mmCIF file of C-alpha atoms and ligand atoms in Angstrom:
data_model
loop_
_atom_site.group_PDB
_atom_site.id
_atom_site.type_symbol
_atom_site.label_atom_id
_atom_site.label_comp_id
_atom_site.label_asym_id
_atom_site.label_seq_id
_atom_site.Cartn_x
_atom_site.Cartn_y
_atom_site.Cartn_z
ATOM 1 C CA UNK A 1 -31.797 -24.784 18.732
ATOM 2 C CA UNK A 2 -31.764 -21.637 21.169
ATOM 3 C CA UNK A 3 -27.723 -20.712 22.480
ATOM 4 C CA UNK A 4 -26.388 -21.538 26.044
ATOM 5 C CA UNK A 5 -26.168 -18.504 27.708
ATOM 6 C CA UNK A 6 -23.907 -20.106 29.681
ATOM 7 C CA UNK A 7 -21.301 -20.627 27.025
ATOM 8 C CA UNK A 8 -18.640 -18.521 27.104
ATOM 9 C CA UNK A 9 -17.518 -19.198 23.192
ATOM 10 C CA UNK A 10 -19.071 -16.062 21.373
ATOM 11 C CA UNK A 11 -21.079 -17.334 17.796
ATOM 12 C CA UNK A 12 -18.565 -16.389 14.790
ATOM 13 C CA UNK A 13 -19.498 -13.761 13.526
ATOM 14 C CA UNK A 14 -21.970 -14.072 9.768
ATOM 15 C CA UNK A 15 -21.096 -12.984 6.411
ATOM 16 C CA UNK A 16 -23.054 -9.643 6.426
ATOM 17 C CA UNK A 17 -21.973 -8.419 9.746
ATOM 18 C CA UNK A 18 -17.809 -8.880 8.993
ATOM 19 C CA UNK A 19 -19.615 -6.926 5.678
ATOM 20 C CA UNK A 20 -20.346 -4.495 8.609
ATOM 21 C CA UNK A 21 -17.104 -4.237 10.239
ATOM 22 C CA UNK A 22 -15.338 -4.006 7.178
ATOM 23 C CA UNK A 23 -17.801 -1.018 5.813
ATOM 24 C CA UNK A 24 -17.265 0.507 8.839
ATOM 25 C CA UNK A 25 -13.397 0.505 9.033
ATOM 26 C CA UNK A 26 -13.007 1.373 5.442
ATOM 27 C CA UNK A 27 -15.140 4.958 6.350
ATOM 28 C CA UNK A 28 -13.253 5.670 9.539
ATOM 29 C CA UNK A 29 -10.125 4.952 8.672
ATOM 30 C CA UNK A 30 -10.277 3.650 4.831
ATOM 31 C CA UNK A 31 -8.234 0.069 5.986
ATOM 32 C CA UNK A 32 -10.182 -1.668 3.204
ATOM 33 C CA UNK A 33 -10.555 -5.564 4.704
ATOM 34 C CA UNK A 34 -11.158 -6.911 0.722
ATOM 35 C CA UNK A 35 -10.413 -10.507 -0.474
ATOM 36 C CA UNK A 36 -7.056 -10.625 -0.160
ATOM 37 C CA UNK A 37 -7.682 -10.103 3.387
ATOM 38 C CA UNK A 38 -10.040 -12.716 4.103
ATOM 39 C CA UNK A 39 -8.276 -15.038 5.217
ATOM 40 C CA UNK A 40 -7.209 -12.909 7.652
ATOM 41 C CA UNK A 41 -10.451 -10.338 8.236
ATOM 42 C CA UNK A 42 -12.608 -13.021 10.127
ATOM 43 C CA UNK A 43 -10.473 -15.151 11.962
ATOM 44 C CA UNK A 44 -8.833 -11.684 14.211
ATOM 45 C CA UNK A 45 -12.036 -10.981 14.415
ATOM 46 C CA UNK A 46 -13.527 -14.118 16.527
ATOM 47 C CA UNK A 47 -10.416 -13.744 18.272
ATOM 48 C CA UNK A 48 -11.736 -10.670 19.368
ATOM 49 C CA UNK A 49 -14.490 -12.091 20.139
ATOM 50 C CA UNK A 50 -13.573 -14.027 22.890
ATOM 51 C CA UNK A 51 -10.685 -11.547 23.795
ATOM 52 C CA UNK A 52 -13.142 -9.778 25.210
ATOM 53 C CA UNK A 53 -15.861 -11.850 26.400
ATOM 54 C CA UNK A 54 -18.617 -10.109 23.895
ATOM 55 C CA UNK A 55 -20.646 -12.570 23.301
ATOM 56 C CA UNK A 56 -21.655 -12.460 19.790
ATOM 57 C CA UNK A 57 -20.794 -9.652 16.529
ATOM 58 C CA UNK A 58 -24.168 -7.216 16.533
ATOM 59 C CA UNK A 59 -23.157 -6.440 20.368
ATOM 60 C CA UNK A 60 -19.363 -5.604 19.417
ATOM 61 C CA UNK A 61 -20.694 -3.850 16.084
ATOM 62 C CA UNK A 62 -23.079 -1.906 18.934
ATOM 63 C CA UNK A 63 -20.215 -1.169 21.415
ATOM 64 C CA UNK A 64 -17.677 0.091 18.461
ATOM 65 C CA UNK A 65 -20.725 2.124 16.938
ATOM 66 C CA UNK A 66 -20.802 3.861 20.385
ATOM 67 C CA UNK A 67 -17.531 4.520 21.578
ATOM 68 C CA UNK A 68 -14.318 6.478 19.459
ATOM 69 C CA UNK A 69 -12.567 4.331 22.751
ATOM 70 C CA UNK A 70 -13.934 0.796 21.551
ATOM 71 C CA UNK A 71 -13.252 1.076 17.803
ATOM 72 C CA UNK A 72 -10.036 1.723 19.064
ATOM 73 C CA UNK A 73 -9.136 -0.705 20.495
ATOM 74 C CA UNK A 74 -10.986 -3.093 18.243
ATOM 75 C CA UNK A 75 -9.027 -1.705 15.044
ATOM 76 C CA UNK A 76 -5.392 -2.229 16.806
ATOM 77 C CA UNK A 77 -6.079 -6.564 16.885
ATOM 78 C CA UNK A 78 -6.416 -5.569 12.916
ATOM 79 C CA UNK A 79 -3.521 -3.366 12.356
ATOM 80 C CA UNK A 80 -0.404 -4.887 10.355
ATOM 81 C CA UNK A 81 2.944 -2.970 12.329
ATOM 82 C CA UNK A 82 5.502 -5.569 10.509
ATOM 83 C CA UNK A 83 8.310 -3.158 10.473
ATOM 84 C CA UNK A 84 12.423 -3.120 10.971
ATOM 85 C CA UNK A 85 15.104 -0.877 11.717
ATOM 86 C CA UNK A 86 16.263 -0.255 7.296
ATOM 87 C CA UNK A 87 13.796 -2.363 6.201
ATOM 88 C CA UNK A 88 14.557 -1.324 2.291
ATOM 89 C CA UNK A 89 18.472 -0.582 1.895
ATOM 90 C CA UNK A 90 18.252 0.964 -1.361
ATOM 91 C CA UNK A 91 15.951 3.508 0.065
ATOM 92 C CA UNK A 92 18.023 4.698 2.908
ATOM 93 C CA UNK A 93 21.351 4.388 0.190
ATOM 94 C CA UNK A 94 18.241 7.178 -2.219
ATOM 95 C CA UNK A 95 18.924 9.143 0.779
ATOM 96 C CA UNK A 96 22.307 9.689 1.526
ATOM 97 C CA UNK A 97 23.610 9.175 -1.934
ATOM 98 C CA UNK A 98 21.394 11.133 -4.225
ATOM 99 C CA UNK A 99 18.533 13.006 -2.071
ATOM 100 C CA UNK A 100 20.102 13.888 1.081
ATOM 101 C CA UNK A 101 23.424 16.178 -1.313
ATOM 102 C CA UNK A 102 20.710 17.461 -3.631
ATOM 103 C CA UNK A 103 18.841 18.795 -0.778
ATOM 104 C CA UNK A 104 21.896 20.326 0.695
ATOM 105 C CA UNK A 105 22.647 22.470 -2.584
ATOM 106 C CA UNK A 106 19.432 23.734 -2.306
ATOM 107 C CA UNK A 107 19.564 24.918 0.894
ATOM 108 C CA UNK A 108 23.174 25.788 1.508
ATOM 109 C CA UNK A 109 22.271 29.467 1.764
ATOM 110 C CA UNK A 110 18.677 29.387 3.265
ATOM 111 C CA UNK A 111 18.511 30.606 7.537
ATOM 112 C CA UNK A 112 17.417 28.988 8.975
ATOM 113 C CA UNK A 113 18.761 25.580 7.650
ATOM 114 C CA UNK A 114 15.027 23.365 7.846
ATOM 115 C CA UNK A 115 14.474 19.800 6.766
ATOM 116 C CA UNK A 116 11.123 17.838 7.076
ATOM 117 C CA UNK A 117 9.942 14.552 7.019
ATOM 118 C CA UNK A 118 7.616 12.886 7.391
ATOM 119 C CA UNK A 119 7.369 9.441 8.128
ATOM 120 C CA UNK A 120 2.745 8.830 7.473
ATOM 121 C CA UNK A 121 2.217 4.828 9.058
ATOM 122 C CA UNK A 122 5.852 5.055 10.535
ATOM 123 C CA UNK A 123 4.722 2.108 12.837
ATOM 124 C CA UNK A 124 6.799 1.204 15.801
ATOM 125 C CA UNK A 125 8.921 3.082 15.269
ATOM 126 C CA UNK A 126 11.847 1.959 13.339
ATOM 127 C CA UNK A 127 11.160 3.691 10.087
ATOM 128 C CA UNK A 128 11.183 7.489 11.428
ATOM 129 C CA UNK A 129 14.921 6.358 13.258
ATOM 130 C CA UNK A 130 16.618 5.154 9.688
ATOM 131 C CA UNK A 131 15.639 8.151 8.672
ATOM 132 C CA UNK A 132 16.865 10.357 11.620
ATOM 133 C CA UNK A 133 20.071 8.161 11.623
ATOM 134 C CA UNK A 134 20.649 7.963 8.091
ATOM 135 C CA UNK A 135 20.518 12.112 7.773
ATOM 136 C CA UNK A 136 22.335 12.222 11.237
ATOM 137 C CA UNK A 137 25.024 9.668 8.869
ATOM 138 C CA UNK A 138 24.538 11.850 5.752
ATOM 139 C CA UNK A 139 24.444 15.102 6.878
ATOM 140 C CA UNK A 140 27.837 17.152 7.114
ATOM 141 C CA UNK A 141 26.891 19.745 10.034
ATOM 142 C CA UNK A 142 23.697 18.109 10.617
ATOM 143 C CA UNK A 143 23.382 19.940 14.060
ATOM 144 C CA UNK A 144 23.510 22.960 12.225
ATOM 145 C CA UNK A 145 19.939 21.906 10.690
ATOM 146 C CA UNK A 146 16.487 22.049 11.693
ATOM 147 C CA UNK A 147 15.689 18.878 11.328
ATOM 148 C CA UNK A 148 12.086 18.229 12.144
ATOM 149 C CA UNK A 149 10.666 13.946 11.522
ATOM 150 C CA UNK A 150 7.393 14.231 11.885
ATOM 151 C CA UNK A 151 6.043 10.184 12.146
ATOM 152 C CA UNK A 152 2.609 9.477 12.699
ATOM 153 C CA UNK A 153 0.113 6.426 12.592
ATOM 154 C CA UNK A 154 -2.885 5.555 13.910
ATOM 155 C CA UNK A 155 -2.038 3.046 16.701
ATOM 156 C CA UNK A 156 -1.762 5.160 19.082
ATOM 157 C CA UNK A 157 0.172 1.465 20.926
ATOM 158 C CA UNK A 158 2.658 1.681 17.799
ATOM 159 C CA UNK A 159 3.278 4.691 19.163
ATOM 160 C CA UNK A 160 4.527 4.944 22.626
ATOM 161 C CA UNK A 161 6.903 1.477 21.839
ATOM 162 C CA UNK A 162 7.921 4.395 19.243
ATOM 163 C CA UNK A 163 8.147 6.789 22.082
ATOM 164 C CA UNK A 164 10.414 4.441 24.322
ATOM 165 C CA UNK A 165 13.572 3.789 21.399
ATOM 166 C CA UNK A 166 14.179 0.238 22.691
ATOM 167 C CA UNK A 167 14.494 -2.764 20.366
ATOM 168 C CA UNK A 168 16.047 -5.957 20.023
ATOM 169 C CA UNK A 169 16.204 -8.396 17.318
ATOM 170 C CA UNK A 170 15.466 -8.620 13.697
ATOM 171 C CA UNK A 171 13.887 -5.442 13.939
ATOM 172 C CA UNK A 172 17.416 -4.548 14.471
ATOM 173 C CA UNK A 173 19.087 -6.754 12.208
ATOM 174 C CA UNK A 174 20.009 -4.177 9.230
ATOM 175 C CA UNK A 175 21.580 -2.104 11.969
ATOM 176 C CA UNK A 176 25.454 -1.996 11.312
ATOM 177 C CA UNK A 177 27.838 -2.439 14.254
ATOM 178 C CA UNK A 178 28.487 1.096 13.905
ATOM 179 C CA UNK A 179 25.309 2.548 13.912
ATOM 180 C CA UNK A 180 24.957 0.571 17.273
ATOM 181 C CA UNK A 181 28.055 2.169 18.322
ATOM 182 C CA UNK A 182 27.035 5.843 17.326
ATOM 183 C CA UNK A 183 23.324 6.064 17.864
ATOM 184 C CA UNK A 184 22.477 3.745 20.532
ATOM 185 C CA UNK A 185 22.908 2.317 24.236
ATOM 186 C CA UNK A 186 23.077 -0.953 25.195
ATOM 187 C CA UNK A 187 20.675 -1.929 27.926
ATOM 188 C CA UNK A 188 21.638 -6.208 28.258
ATOM 189 C CA UNK A 189 19.504 -7.365 25.124
ATOM 190 C CA UNK A 190 17.915 -4.674 24.288
ATOM 191 C CA UNK A 191 19.576 -1.045 22.175
ATOM 192 C CA UNK A 192 18.129 2.579 23.088
ATOM 193 C CA UNK A 193 18.095 5.673 21.315
ATOM 194 C CA UNK A 194 20.677 8.000 21.555
ATOM 195 C CA UNK A 195 18.698 11.347 23.089
ATOM 196 C CA UNK A 196 20.746 13.299 19.748
ATOM 197 C CA UNK A 197 18.753 11.301 17.444
ATOM 198 C CA UNK A 198 15.602 10.845 19.359
ATOM 199 C CA UNK A 199 15.103 15.148 20.147
ATOM 200 C CA UNK A 200 14.553 14.782 15.744
ATOM 201 C CA UNK A 201 11.125 12.456 16.011
ATOM 202 C CA UNK A 202 7.907 14.450 16.524
ATOM 203 C CA UNK A 203 5.526 11.222 17.361
ATOM 204 C CA UNK A 204 1.563 12.194 17.280
ATOM 205 C CA UNK A 205 -1.422 10.241 15.967
ATOM 206 C CA UNK A 206 -2.749 10.141 12.954
ATOM 207 C CA UNK A 207 -5.322 9.269 11.325
ATOM 208 C CA UNK A 208 -4.601 8.588 6.875
ATOM 209 C CA UNK A 209 -8.152 8.695 6.541
ATOM 210 C CA UNK A 210 -8.340 12.664 8.015
ATOM 211 C CA UNK A 211 -7.357 15.517 6.323
ATOM 212 C CA UNK A 212 -4.924 17.222 8.511
ATOM 213 C CA UNK A 213 -3.087 19.981 8.090
ATOM 214 C CA UNK A 214 1.328 19.540 8.621
ATOM 215 C CA UNK A 215 2.661 21.754 6.622
ATOM 216 C CA UNK A 216 5.612 21.430 4.180
ATOM 217 C CA UNK A 217 8.088 18.499 3.957
ATOM 218 C CA UNK A 218 11.503 17.884 1.962
ATOM 219 C CA UNK A 219 10.429 14.556 1.655
ATOM 220 C CA UNK A 220 7.329 11.970 2.780
ATOM 221 C CA UNK A 221 7.626 8.027 3.502
ATOM 222 C CA UNK A 222 4.524 6.501 3.006
ATOM 223 C CA UNK A 223 5.937 2.824 3.452
ATOM 224 C CA UNK A 224 3.380 -0.578 3.227
ATOM 225 C CA UNK A 225 0.347 1.462 4.310
ATOM 226 C CA UNK A 226 -1.347 2.533 1.408
ATOM 227 C CA UNK A 227 -1.758 -1.163 0.020
ATOM 228 C CA UNK A 228 -4.538 -1.728 2.851
ATOM 229 C CA UNK A 229 -6.511 1.340 0.734
ATOM 230 C CA UNK A 230 -9.021 1.664 -1.974
ATOM 231 C CA UNK A 231 -7.932 2.837 -5.048
ATOM 232 C CA UNK A 232 -9.895 5.783 -3.917
ATOM 233 C CA UNK A 233 -8.839 6.193 -0.750
ATOM 234 C CA UNK A 234 -5.180 5.288 -1.961
ATOM 235 C CA UNK A 235 -5.181 8.905 -4.451
ATOM 236 C CA UNK A 236 -7.085 11.023 -2.358
ATOM 237 C CA UNK A 237 -4.321 10.443 -0.020
ATOM 238 C CA UNK A 238 -1.940 10.720 -2.836
ATOM 239 C CA UNK A 239 -3.377 13.703 -3.965
ATOM 240 C CA UNK A 240 -2.150 15.405 -0.279
ATOM 241 C CA UNK A 241 0.885 14.034 -0.420
ATOM 242 C CA UNK A 242 1.970 15.850 -3.364
ATOM 243 C CA UNK A 243 0.457 18.942 -2.250
ATOM 244 C CA UNK A 244 1.834 19.272 1.228
ATOM 245 C CA UNK A 245 5.405 18.385 -1.035
ATOM 246 C CA UNK A 246 7.997 21.108 -1.651
ATOM 247 C CA UNK A 247 8.661 21.379 -5.374
ATOM 248 C CA UNK A 248 11.433 19.517 -5.580
ATOM 249 C CA UNK A 249 10.404 16.876 -3.013
ATOM 250 C CA UNK A 250 10.617 13.233 -2.592
ATOM 251 C CA UNK A 251 8.064 10.746 -2.367
ATOM 252 C CA UNK A 252 9.507 7.116 -0.918
ATOM 253 C CA UNK A 253 6.860 3.671 -1.334
ATOM 254 C CA UNK A 254 6.686 0.503 -0.088
ATOM 255 C CA UNK A 255 8.963 -1.972 -2.780
ATOM 256 C CA UNK A 256 5.993 -4.442 -4.146
ATOM 257 C CA UNK A 257 3.705 -0.471 -4.158
ATOM 258 C CA UNK A 258 3.639 1.378 -7.095
ATOM 259 C CA UNK A 259 2.507 5.410 -8.776
ATOM 260 C CA UNK A 260 -0.293 3.630 -11.807
ATOM 261 C CA UNK A 261 -3.656 5.904 -12.233
ATOM 262 C CA UNK A 262 -2.742 8.277 -9.574
ATOM 263 C CA UNK A 263 -4.732 12.167 -10.429
ATOM 264 C CA UNK A 264 -1.252 13.553 -9.934
ATOM 265 C CA UNK A 265 1.756 13.967 -11.689
ATOM 266 C CA UNK A 266 4.924 12.879 -10.128
ATOM 267 C CA UNK A 267 8.402 12.268 -12.122
ATOM 268 C CA UNK A 268 9.677 8.882 -10.956
ATOM 269 C CA UNK A 269 13.573 8.305 -10.298
ATOM 270 C CA UNK A 270 15.525 4.852 -9.830
ATOM 271 C CA UNK A 271 18.667 4.310 -7.536
ATOM 272 C CA UNK A 272 19.470 1.017 -7.578
ATOM 273 C CA UNK A 273 16.565 -0.494 -7.117
ATOM 274 C CA UNK A 274 14.600 1.988 -5.586
ATOM 275 C CA UNK A 275 11.897 3.494 -6.686
ATOM 276 C CA UNK A 276 11.157 7.090 -5.455
ATOM 277 C CA UNK A 277 8.761 9.938 -6.861
ATOM 278 C CA UNK A 278 9.830 13.585 -7.383
ATOM 279 C CA UNK A 279 7.452 16.685 -7.286
ATOM 280 C CA UNK A 280 8.355 18.493 -10.478
ATOM 281 C CA UNK A 281 9.963 21.948 -10.391
ATOM 282 C CA UNK A 282 7.929 24.633 -11.870
ATOM 283 C CA UNK A 283 5.088 23.413 -13.827
ATOM 284 C CA UNK A 284 4.138 19.883 -14.089
ATOM 285 C CA UNK A 285 5.825 18.254 -16.159
ATOM 286 C CA UNK A 286 5.861 15.096 -17.952
ATOM 287 C CA UNK A 287 5.803 12.186 -16.935
ATOM 288 C CA UNK A 288 9.654 10.647 -18.105
ATOM 289 C CA UNK A 289 11.103 8.137 -15.572
ATOM 290 C CA UNK A 290 15.233 9.695 -13.965
ATOM 291 C CA UNK A 291 16.750 6.869 -14.195
ATOM 292 C CA UNK A 292 20.391 7.695 -11.248
ATOM 293 C CA UNK A 293 22.703 4.342 -11.393
ATOM 294 C CA UNK A 294 24.331 4.116 -9.022
ATOM 295 C CA UNK A 295 27.139 6.248 -6.884
ATOM 296 C CA UNK A 296 25.500 8.246 -9.876
HETATM 297 C C1 LIG B 301 2.620 -2.819 7.850
HETATM 298 S S1 LIG B 301 2.945 -0.970 9.052
HETATM 299 C C2 LIG B 301 4.098 -0.063 8.409
HETATM 300 C C3 LIG B 301 6.030 0.720 8.492
HETATM 301 C C4 LIG B 301 6.577 1.014 8.081
HETATM 302 N N1 LIG B 301 6.205 2.120 7.358
HETATM 303 C C5 LIG B 301 6.883 -0.404 6.538
HETATM 304 O O1 LIG B 301 6.806 0.177 5.909
HETATM 305 O O2 LIG B 301 8.155 -0.727 7.369
HETATM 306 C C6 LIG B 301 1.082 -0.179 9.047
HETATM 307 C C7 LIG B 301 1.600 0.916 9.255
HETATM 308 O O3 LIG B 301 0.148 1.267 8.677
HETATM 309 C C8 LIG B 301 -0.554 2.236 10.233
HETATM 310 N N2 LIG B 301 -1.610 2.533 9.164
HETATM 311 C C9 LIG B 301 -2.821 2.002 8.498
HETATM 312 N N3 LIG B 301 -3.580 2.807 8.168
HETATM 313 C C10 LIG B 301 -3.543 4.208 8.624
HETATM 314 C C11 LIG B 301 -4.385 4.908 9.256
HETATM 315 N N4 LIG B 301 -5.448 5.010 8.066
HETATM 316 N N5 LIG B 301 -3.296 6.133 9.294
HETATM 317 C C12 LIG B 301 -2.614 5.831 10.340
HETATM 318 N N6 LIG B 301 -2.209 5.291 10.540
HETATM 319 C C13 LIG B 301 -2.111 3.813 8.907
HETATM 320 C C14 LIG B 301 -0.982 0.968 10.580
HETATM 321 O O4 LIG B 301 -0.887 1.686 12.838
HETATM 322 C C15 LIG B 301 0.748 0.010 10.273
HETATM 323 O O5 LIG B 301 1.575 0.971 11.869
#
């Protein structure tokens, strides 16, 4: 049966076309649409074909191979950007009660007193703003510090949203009333992050599949990003994070992510139900868990 050229419904992508999309995305952006995401991937690709009025997957493949802009637009339609303020409260408690006091003691006599934190895969900004609010509330004399939070993501749409700094609903459900009053301006049903918090953060587009120099960091958050990468890409990136951290620097992953079989020797620290990773000071030490109980 020949295809009816007047039809507006595109042909569904074939299995081999879907494989071509997967390979291209993994090569360029490190994101792996493997069997576990099968139910999501094909419908999304086919929906995108309909949205852009492309007649078949071969046409879309030509478009995204021929133009970075077309590729980026296609990728945007596939990204998972779920996030919220203080998504894992224990992580921000660890930042407030263990990490920041330790950094403060270590850098007390540094001049200038610089604190550099990277939120890698920051989505629409809730994570870096949560970090900034925690720093502003926990660091005595925060204004005496040069605080630089680098917030990067591959999605330009997410970054544009983040730069506006306006939030509502579920996204801010875990922000306390005191934090809303202190760090946001109320605009009807929405809340805008105040300039003091906004100024701590630089948002920048960055594809984590490519190696980019970011300078030395005291702390790196890469939460719920590496779970979409192949083991090899994940390990390459973890090595880059390790190299970017100061000795004694800290690395935070999402709750369901693990550091099994990684090529570098972080020490593991535990605070409540939060696990995080410390770059050893001096020669890499054995991987022993460091238990830091609540309030310790
Ligand atoms: C599920 S969100 C996580 C947001 C936040 N870190 C959190 O845990 O709430 C994953 C983010 O990773 C970004 N991402 C995926 N692949 C990326 C890549 N290769 N480079 C940079 N960002 C990427 C996505 O655009 C998305 O915003």
